[in-house]
mmCIF file of C-alpha atoms and ligand atoms in Angstrom:
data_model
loop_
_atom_site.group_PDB
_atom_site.id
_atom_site.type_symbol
_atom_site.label_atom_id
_atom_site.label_comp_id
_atom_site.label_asym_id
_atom_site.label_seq_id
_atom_site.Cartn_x
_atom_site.Cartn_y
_atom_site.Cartn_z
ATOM 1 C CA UNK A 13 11.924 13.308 -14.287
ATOM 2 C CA UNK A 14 9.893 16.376 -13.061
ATOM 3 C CA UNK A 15 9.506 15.681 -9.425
ATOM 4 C CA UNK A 16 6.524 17.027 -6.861
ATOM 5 C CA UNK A 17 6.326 16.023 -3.623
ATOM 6 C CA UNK A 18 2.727 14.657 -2.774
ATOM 7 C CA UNK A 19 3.042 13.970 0.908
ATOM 8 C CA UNK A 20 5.879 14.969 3.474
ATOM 9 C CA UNK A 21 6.027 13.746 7.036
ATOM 10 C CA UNK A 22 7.732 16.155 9.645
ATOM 11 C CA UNK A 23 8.637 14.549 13.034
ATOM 12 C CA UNK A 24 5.247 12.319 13.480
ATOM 13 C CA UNK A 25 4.731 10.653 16.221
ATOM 14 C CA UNK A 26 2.704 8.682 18.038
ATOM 15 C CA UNK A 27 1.991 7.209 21.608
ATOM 16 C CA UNK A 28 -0.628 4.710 22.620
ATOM 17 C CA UNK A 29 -0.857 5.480 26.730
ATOM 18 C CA UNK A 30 2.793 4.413 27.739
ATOM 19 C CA UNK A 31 3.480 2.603 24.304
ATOM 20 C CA UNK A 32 5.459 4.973 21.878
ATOM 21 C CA UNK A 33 4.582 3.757 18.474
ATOM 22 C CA UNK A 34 6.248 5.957 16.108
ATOM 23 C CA UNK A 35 9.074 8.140 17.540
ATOM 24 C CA UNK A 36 9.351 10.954 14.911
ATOM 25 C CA UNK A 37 9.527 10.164 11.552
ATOM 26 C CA UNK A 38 10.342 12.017 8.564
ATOM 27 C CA UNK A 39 9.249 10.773 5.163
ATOM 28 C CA UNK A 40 8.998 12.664 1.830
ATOM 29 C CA UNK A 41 6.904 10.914 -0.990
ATOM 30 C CA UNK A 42 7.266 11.842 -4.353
ATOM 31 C CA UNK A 43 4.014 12.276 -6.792
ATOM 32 C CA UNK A 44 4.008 8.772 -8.681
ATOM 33 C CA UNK A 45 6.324 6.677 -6.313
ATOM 34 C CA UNK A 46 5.724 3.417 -5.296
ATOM 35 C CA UNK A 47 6.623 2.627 -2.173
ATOM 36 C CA UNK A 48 6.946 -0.008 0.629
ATOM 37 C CA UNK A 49 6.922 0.008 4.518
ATOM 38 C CA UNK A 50 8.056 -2.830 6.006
ATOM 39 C CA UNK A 51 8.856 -4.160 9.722
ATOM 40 C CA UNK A 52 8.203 -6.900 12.134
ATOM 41 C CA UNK A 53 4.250 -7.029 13.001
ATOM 42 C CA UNK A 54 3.846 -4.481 15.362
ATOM 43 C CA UNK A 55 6.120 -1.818 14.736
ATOM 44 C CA UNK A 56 3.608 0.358 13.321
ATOM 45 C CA UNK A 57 3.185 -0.060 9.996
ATOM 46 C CA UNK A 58 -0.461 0.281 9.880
ATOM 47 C CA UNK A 59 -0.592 2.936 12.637
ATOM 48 C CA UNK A 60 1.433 5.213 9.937
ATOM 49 C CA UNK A 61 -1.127 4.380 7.427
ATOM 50 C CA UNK A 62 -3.993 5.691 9.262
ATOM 51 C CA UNK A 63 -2.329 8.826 9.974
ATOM 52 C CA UNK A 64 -1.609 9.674 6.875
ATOM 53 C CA UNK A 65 -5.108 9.022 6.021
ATOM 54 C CA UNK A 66 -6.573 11.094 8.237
ATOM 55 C CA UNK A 67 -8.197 7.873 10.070
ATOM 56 C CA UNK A 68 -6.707 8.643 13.444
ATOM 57 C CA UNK A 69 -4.573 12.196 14.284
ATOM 58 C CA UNK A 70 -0.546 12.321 14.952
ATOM 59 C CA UNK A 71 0.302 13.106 18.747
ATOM 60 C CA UNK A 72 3.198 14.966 17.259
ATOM 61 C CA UNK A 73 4.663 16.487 14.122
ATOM 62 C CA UNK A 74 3.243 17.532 10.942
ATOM 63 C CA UNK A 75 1.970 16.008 7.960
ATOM 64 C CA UNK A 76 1.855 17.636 4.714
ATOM 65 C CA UNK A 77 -0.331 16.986 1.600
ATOM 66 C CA UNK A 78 0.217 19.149 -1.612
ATOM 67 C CA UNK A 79 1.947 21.442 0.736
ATOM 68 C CA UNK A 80 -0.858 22.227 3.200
ATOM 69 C CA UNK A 81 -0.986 20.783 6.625
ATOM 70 C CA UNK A 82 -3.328 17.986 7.003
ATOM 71 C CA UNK A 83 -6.120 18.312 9.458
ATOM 72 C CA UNK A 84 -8.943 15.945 9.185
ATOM 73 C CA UNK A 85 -9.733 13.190 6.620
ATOM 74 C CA UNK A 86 -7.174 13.268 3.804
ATOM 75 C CA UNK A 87 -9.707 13.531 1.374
ATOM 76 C CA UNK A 88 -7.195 12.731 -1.585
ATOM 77 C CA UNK A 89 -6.335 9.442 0.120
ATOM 78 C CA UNK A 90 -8.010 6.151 -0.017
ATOM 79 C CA UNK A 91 -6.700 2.968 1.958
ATOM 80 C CA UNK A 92 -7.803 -0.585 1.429
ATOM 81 C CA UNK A 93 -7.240 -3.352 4.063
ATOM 82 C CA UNK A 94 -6.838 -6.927 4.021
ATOM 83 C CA UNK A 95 -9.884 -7.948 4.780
ATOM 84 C CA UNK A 96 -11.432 -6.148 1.649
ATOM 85 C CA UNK A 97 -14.606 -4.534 3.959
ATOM 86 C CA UNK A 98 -17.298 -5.014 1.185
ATOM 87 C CA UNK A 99 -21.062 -4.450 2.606
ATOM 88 C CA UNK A 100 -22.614 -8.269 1.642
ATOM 89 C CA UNK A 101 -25.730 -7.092 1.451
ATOM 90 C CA UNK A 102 -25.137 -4.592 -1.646
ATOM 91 C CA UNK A 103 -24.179 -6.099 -4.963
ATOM 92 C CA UNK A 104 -21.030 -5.519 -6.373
ATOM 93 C CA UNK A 105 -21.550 -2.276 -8.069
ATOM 94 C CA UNK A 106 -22.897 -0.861 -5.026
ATOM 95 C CA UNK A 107 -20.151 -1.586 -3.246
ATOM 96 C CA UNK A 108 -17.959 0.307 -5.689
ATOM 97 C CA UNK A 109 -20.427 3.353 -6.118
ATOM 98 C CA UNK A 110 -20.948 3.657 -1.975
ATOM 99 C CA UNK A 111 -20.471 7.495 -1.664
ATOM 100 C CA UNK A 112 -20.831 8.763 -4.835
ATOM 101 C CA UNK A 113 -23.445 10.130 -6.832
ATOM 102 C CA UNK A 114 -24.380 11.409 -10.513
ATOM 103 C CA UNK A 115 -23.096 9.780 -12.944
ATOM 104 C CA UNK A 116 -21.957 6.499 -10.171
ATOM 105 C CA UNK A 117 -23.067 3.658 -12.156
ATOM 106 C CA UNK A 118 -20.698 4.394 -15.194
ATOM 107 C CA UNK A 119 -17.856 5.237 -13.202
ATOM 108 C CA UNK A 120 -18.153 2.185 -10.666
ATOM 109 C CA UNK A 121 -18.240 -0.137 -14.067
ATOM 110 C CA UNK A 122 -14.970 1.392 -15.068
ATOM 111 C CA UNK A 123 -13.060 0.817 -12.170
ATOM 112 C CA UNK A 124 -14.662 -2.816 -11.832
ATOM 113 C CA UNK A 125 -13.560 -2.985 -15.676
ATOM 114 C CA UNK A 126 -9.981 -1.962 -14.438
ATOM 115 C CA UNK A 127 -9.745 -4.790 -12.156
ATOM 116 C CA UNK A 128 -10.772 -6.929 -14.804
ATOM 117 C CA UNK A 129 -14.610 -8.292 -12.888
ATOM 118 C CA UNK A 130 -17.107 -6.118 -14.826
ATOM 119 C CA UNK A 131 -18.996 -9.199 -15.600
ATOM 120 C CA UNK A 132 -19.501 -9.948 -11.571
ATOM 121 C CA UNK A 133 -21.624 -6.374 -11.426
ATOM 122 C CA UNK A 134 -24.701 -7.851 -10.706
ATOM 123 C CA UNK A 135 -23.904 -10.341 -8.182
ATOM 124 C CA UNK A 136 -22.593 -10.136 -4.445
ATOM 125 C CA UNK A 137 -19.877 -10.345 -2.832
ATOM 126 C CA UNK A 138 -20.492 -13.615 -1.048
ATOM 127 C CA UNK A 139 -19.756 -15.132 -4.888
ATOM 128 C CA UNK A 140 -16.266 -13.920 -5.704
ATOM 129 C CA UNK A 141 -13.051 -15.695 -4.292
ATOM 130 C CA UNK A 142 -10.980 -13.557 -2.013
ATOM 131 C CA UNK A 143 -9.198 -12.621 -4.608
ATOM 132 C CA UNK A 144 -11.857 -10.913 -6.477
ATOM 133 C CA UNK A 145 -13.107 -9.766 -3.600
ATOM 134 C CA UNK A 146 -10.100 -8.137 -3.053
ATOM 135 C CA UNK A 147 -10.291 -6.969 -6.662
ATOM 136 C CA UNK A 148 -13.145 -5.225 -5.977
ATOM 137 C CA UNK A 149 -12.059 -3.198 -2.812
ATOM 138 C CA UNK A 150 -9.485 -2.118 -5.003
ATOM 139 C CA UNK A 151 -11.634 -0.568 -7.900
ATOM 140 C CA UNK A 152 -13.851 0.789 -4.501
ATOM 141 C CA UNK A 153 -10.712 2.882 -3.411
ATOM 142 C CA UNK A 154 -9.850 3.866 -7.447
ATOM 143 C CA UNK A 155 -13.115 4.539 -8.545
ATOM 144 C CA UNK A 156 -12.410 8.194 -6.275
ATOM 145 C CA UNK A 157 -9.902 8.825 -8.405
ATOM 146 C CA UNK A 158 -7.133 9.315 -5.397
ATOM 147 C CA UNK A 159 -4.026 11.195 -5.674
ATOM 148 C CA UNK A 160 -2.343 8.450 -2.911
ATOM 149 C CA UNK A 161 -3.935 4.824 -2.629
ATOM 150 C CA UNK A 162 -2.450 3.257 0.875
ATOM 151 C CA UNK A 163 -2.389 -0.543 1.303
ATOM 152 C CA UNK A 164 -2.217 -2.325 4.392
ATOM 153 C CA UNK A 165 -1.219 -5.677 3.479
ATOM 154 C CA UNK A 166 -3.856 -5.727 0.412
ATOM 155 C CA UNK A 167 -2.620 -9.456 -0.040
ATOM 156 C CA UNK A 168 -2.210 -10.985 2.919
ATOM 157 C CA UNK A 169 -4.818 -13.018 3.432
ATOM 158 C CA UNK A 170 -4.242 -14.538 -0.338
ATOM 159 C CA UNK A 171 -2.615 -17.912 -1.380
ATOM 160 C CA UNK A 172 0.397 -17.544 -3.457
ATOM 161 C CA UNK A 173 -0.777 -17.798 -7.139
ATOM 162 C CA UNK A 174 -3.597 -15.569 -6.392
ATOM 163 C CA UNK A 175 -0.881 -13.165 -4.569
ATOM 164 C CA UNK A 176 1.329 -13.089 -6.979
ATOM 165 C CA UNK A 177 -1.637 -12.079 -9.970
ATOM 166 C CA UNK A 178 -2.601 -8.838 -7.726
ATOM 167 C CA UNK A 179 0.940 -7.524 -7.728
ATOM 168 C CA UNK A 180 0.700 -7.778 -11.234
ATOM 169 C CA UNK A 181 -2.574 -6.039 -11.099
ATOM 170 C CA UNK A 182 -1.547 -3.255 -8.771
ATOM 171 C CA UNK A 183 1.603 -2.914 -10.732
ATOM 172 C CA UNK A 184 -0.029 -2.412 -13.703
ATOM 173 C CA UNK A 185 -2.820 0.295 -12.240
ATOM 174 C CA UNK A 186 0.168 1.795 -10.880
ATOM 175 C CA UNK A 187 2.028 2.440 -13.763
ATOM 176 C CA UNK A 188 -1.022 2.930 -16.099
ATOM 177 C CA UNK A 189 -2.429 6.144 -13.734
ATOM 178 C CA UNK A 190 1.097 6.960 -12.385
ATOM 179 C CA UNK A 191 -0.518 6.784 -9.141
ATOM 180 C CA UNK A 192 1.362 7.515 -5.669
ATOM 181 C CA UNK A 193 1.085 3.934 -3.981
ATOM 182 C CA UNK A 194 2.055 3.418 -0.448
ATOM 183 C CA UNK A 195 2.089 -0.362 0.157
ATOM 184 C CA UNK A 196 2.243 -1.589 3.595
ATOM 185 C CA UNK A 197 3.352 -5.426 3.578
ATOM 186 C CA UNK A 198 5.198 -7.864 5.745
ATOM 187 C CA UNK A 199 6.603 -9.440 2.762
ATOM 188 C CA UNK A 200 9.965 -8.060 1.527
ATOM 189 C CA UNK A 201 9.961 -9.948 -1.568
ATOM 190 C CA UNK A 202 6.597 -8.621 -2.180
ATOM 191 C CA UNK A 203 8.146 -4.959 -1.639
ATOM 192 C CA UNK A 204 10.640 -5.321 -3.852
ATOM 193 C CA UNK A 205 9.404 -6.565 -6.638
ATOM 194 C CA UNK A 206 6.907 -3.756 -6.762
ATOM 195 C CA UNK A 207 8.799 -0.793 -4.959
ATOM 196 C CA UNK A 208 10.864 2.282 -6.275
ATOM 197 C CA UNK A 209 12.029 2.578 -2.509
ATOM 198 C CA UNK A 210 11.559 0.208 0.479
ATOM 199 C CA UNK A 211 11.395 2.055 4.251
ATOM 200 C CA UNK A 212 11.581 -0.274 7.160
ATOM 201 C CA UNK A 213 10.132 0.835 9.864
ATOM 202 C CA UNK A 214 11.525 -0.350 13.514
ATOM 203 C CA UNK A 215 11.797 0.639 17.181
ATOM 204 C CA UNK A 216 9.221 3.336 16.290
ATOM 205 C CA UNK A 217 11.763 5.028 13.535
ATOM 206 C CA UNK A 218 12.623 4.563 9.961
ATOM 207 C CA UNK A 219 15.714 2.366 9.930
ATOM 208 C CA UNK A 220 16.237 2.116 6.388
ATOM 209 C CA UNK A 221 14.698 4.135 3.217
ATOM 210 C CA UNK A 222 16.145 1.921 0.634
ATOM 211 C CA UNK A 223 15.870 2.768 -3.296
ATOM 212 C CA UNK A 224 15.293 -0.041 -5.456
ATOM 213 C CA UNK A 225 16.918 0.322 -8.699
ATOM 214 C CA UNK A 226 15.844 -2.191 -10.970
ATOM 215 C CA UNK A 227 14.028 -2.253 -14.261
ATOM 216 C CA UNK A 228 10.454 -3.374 -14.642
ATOM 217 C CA UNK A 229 8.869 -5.748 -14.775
ATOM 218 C CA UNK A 230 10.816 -7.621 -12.310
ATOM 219 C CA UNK A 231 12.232 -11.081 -12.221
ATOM 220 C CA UNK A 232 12.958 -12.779 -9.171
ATOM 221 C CA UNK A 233 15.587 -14.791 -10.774
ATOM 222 C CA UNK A 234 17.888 -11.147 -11.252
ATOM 223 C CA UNK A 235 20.733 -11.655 -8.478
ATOM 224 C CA UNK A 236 19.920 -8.076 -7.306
ATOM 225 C CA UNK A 237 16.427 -8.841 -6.777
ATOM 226 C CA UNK A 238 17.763 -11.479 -4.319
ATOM 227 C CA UNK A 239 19.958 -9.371 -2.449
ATOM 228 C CA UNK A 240 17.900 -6.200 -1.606
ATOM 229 C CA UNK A 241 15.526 -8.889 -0.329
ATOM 230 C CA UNK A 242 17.962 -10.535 1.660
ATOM 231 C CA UNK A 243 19.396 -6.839 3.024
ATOM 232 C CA UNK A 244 16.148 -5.743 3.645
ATOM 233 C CA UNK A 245 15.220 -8.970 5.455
ATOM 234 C CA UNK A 246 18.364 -8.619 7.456
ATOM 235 C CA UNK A 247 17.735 -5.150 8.972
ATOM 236 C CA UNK A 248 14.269 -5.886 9.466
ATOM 237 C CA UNK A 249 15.481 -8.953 11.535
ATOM 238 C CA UNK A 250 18.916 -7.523 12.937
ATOM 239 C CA UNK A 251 21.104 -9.393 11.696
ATOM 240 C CA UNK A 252 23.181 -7.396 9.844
ATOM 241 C CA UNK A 253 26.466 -7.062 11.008
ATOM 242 C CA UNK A 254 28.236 -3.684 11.823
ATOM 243 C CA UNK A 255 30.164 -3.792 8.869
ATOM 244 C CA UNK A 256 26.850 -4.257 6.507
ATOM 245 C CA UNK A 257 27.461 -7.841 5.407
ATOM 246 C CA UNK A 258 24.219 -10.024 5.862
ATOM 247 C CA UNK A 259 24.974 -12.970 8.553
ATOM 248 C CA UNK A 260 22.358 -14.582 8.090
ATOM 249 C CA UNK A 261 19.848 -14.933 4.903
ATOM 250 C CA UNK A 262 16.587 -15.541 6.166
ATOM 251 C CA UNK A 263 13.623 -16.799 3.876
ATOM 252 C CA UNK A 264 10.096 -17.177 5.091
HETATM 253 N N1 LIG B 309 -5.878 1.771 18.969
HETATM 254 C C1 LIG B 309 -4.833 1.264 19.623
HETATM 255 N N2 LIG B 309 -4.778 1.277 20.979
HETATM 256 C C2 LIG B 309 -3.715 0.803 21.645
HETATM 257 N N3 LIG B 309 -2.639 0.253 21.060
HETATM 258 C C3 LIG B 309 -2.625 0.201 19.723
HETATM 259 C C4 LIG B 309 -3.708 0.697 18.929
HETATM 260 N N4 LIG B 309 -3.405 0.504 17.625
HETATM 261 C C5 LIG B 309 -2.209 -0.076 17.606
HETATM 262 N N5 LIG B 309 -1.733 -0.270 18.849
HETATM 263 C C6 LIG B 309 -0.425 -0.854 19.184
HETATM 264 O O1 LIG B 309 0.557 -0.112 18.478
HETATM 265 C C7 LIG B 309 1.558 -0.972 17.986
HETATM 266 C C8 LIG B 309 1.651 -0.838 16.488
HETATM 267 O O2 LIG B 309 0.508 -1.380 15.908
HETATM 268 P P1 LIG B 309 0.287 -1.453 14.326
HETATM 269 O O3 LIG B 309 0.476 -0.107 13.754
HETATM 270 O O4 LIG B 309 -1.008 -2.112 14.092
HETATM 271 O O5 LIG B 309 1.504 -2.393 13.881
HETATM 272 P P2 LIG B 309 1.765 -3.168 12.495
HETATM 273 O O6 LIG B 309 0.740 -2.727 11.513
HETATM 274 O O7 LIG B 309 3.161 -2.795 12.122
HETATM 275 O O8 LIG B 309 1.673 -4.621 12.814
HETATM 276 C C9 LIG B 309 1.199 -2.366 18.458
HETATM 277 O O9 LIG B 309 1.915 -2.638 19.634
HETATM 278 C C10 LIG B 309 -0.278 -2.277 18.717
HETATM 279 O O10 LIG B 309 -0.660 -3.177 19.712
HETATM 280 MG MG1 LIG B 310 -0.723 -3.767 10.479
#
C-alpha cells in the first residue's frame, strides 16, 4: 500500500510544574491509519491529543505535520470530546456550520447526512439523545474536511448499545474517506475492534505500539480478538509477566 506519513512525533514532552506528563515520545502516523491510545486515566492520553492539535504547545520535542513543524493550531486537525460541546442555543445546523461560510448550509447538511440525522436540522440540541448528540459533534469536526480527526473518548459517556452503533459509525466514515483517525479511549476492546495499531501510553512513555492484524469488520467472538485485548489489558495493568505470558486476564 503506498504509504505517507501524516504526522510524526519527535521526543515530545511535557511537564505540568513538577508533574512530567509525557517523557519523550516518538510516534509516526501513517496517512489513513486508525489508531488507538490507551492507558490508565491519567497517563496522558488526552494531554497528547491536545498537542497534536495545536490546543496547548509541547515543552519539548517536535511535532511534524505533512513534514513541516507544527507551530500553532493544527489547522488540518479537528478533535471531538466526550462531552460533544454543541452551543444549545443554535439549532443543529448551526452547530455544524459554526466557522464556515459560503456555501455552509449545503455542506453542514452533508456531514449531518453522513451521520445519518439530516432530518434533526431544524431542531436543537436539547432534543437528540447523547448519542445523536454525539453524532452531531462528529459531522461538526468532518464537515472541515480534516486530514486527522482526534477523539478523546468520543463514547464514553454512552450506554453500551448506543456505544457499540458509533464504532460502527466511525468505522464506517473511516474507511469510506480513508481518514487518519486517532482514537483516544480507555476501552481496549473498543481499540481493538476498530484499530490498525494500539499504543499504550504509561509512566509518561509509549509502552507498547501494538499492530492489530485482523480483517474487518471485526467479531469479538475471533480468539485473536480476545487475546490482543487481554495483552493489551495486561500491559496497561502490569501484569504481564517477564516472560510475556498474561497472569492475569482482566475484564471490566
Ligand atoms: N492543565 C493542566 N494543569 C495541570 N495538570 C494537568 C493539566 N492537564 C492535565 N494535567 C495532569 O496531567 C496528567 C495527565 O492528564 P490527562 O492527559 O488528562 O490524562 P488522561 O487523558 O490519560 O486521563 C494528569 O495527572 C492530570 O492531572
Ligand atoms: Mg483524558
Amino acid at each position: 500500500m503506498d504509504q505517507k506519513e501524516l504526522l510524526v512525533l519527535k521526543d515530545v514532552k511535557k511537564s505540568y510544574s513538577s508533574l512530567s506528563v509525557l517523557k519523550g515520545i516518538n510516534l509516526t502516523f501513517q496517512q489513513g491509519e486508525f489508531i488507538s491510545i490507551v492507558g490508565k486515566s491519567g497517563c496522558g492520553k488526552s494531554t497528547l491529543l491536545r498537542i497534536i492539535a495545536g490546543l496547548e504547545a509541547a515543552g519539548g520535542g517536535r511535532i511534524m505535520m505533512n513534514g513541516s513543524e507544527l507551530q500553532s493550531l493544527n489547522e488540518a486537525a479537528r478533535i471531538m470530546f466526550q462531552d460533544g460541546r454543541l452551543l444549545p442555543w443554535k439549532k443543529i445546523l448551526q452547530n455544524i456550520g459554526l466557522g464556515l461560510s459560503g456555501d455552509w448550509r449545503e455542506k453542514a447538511l452533508e456531514a449531518l447526512r453522513s451521520v445519518g440525522l439530516e432530518d434533526r436540522a431544524h431542531q436543537y440540541p436539547s432534543s437528540l439523545s447523547g448519542g445523536q448528540k454525539q453524532r452531531v459533534a462528529l459531522a461538526r469536526a468532518l464537515v472541515h474536511e480534516p486530514q486527522l480527526l482526534l477523539l478523546d473518548e468520543p463514547l464514553g459517556a454512552l450506554d453500551a448499545l448506543t456505544r457499540l452503533e458509533m464504532q460502527r459509525l466511525i468505522e464506517a466514515i473511516w474507511q469510506k474517506n480513508r481518514l487518519t483517525t486517532i482514537l483516544v479511549t480507555h476501552d481496549v476492546e473498543e481499540a481493538v475492534m476498530l484499530s490498525d495499531r494500539v499504543i499504550v501510553l504509561k509512566d509518561g512513555n509509549v509502552a507498547v505500539d501494538q499492530v492489530i492484524e485482523m480483517p474487518r469488520p471485526r467479531q469479538r467472538a475471533n480468539p485473536a480478538f480476545t487475546k490482543y485485548s487481554e495483552e493489551i489489558l495486561a500491559e496497561i495493568m502490569g501484569t504481564r509477566s517477564a516472560r510475556g505470558t498474561v497472569l492475569v486476564a482482566l475484564s471490566h
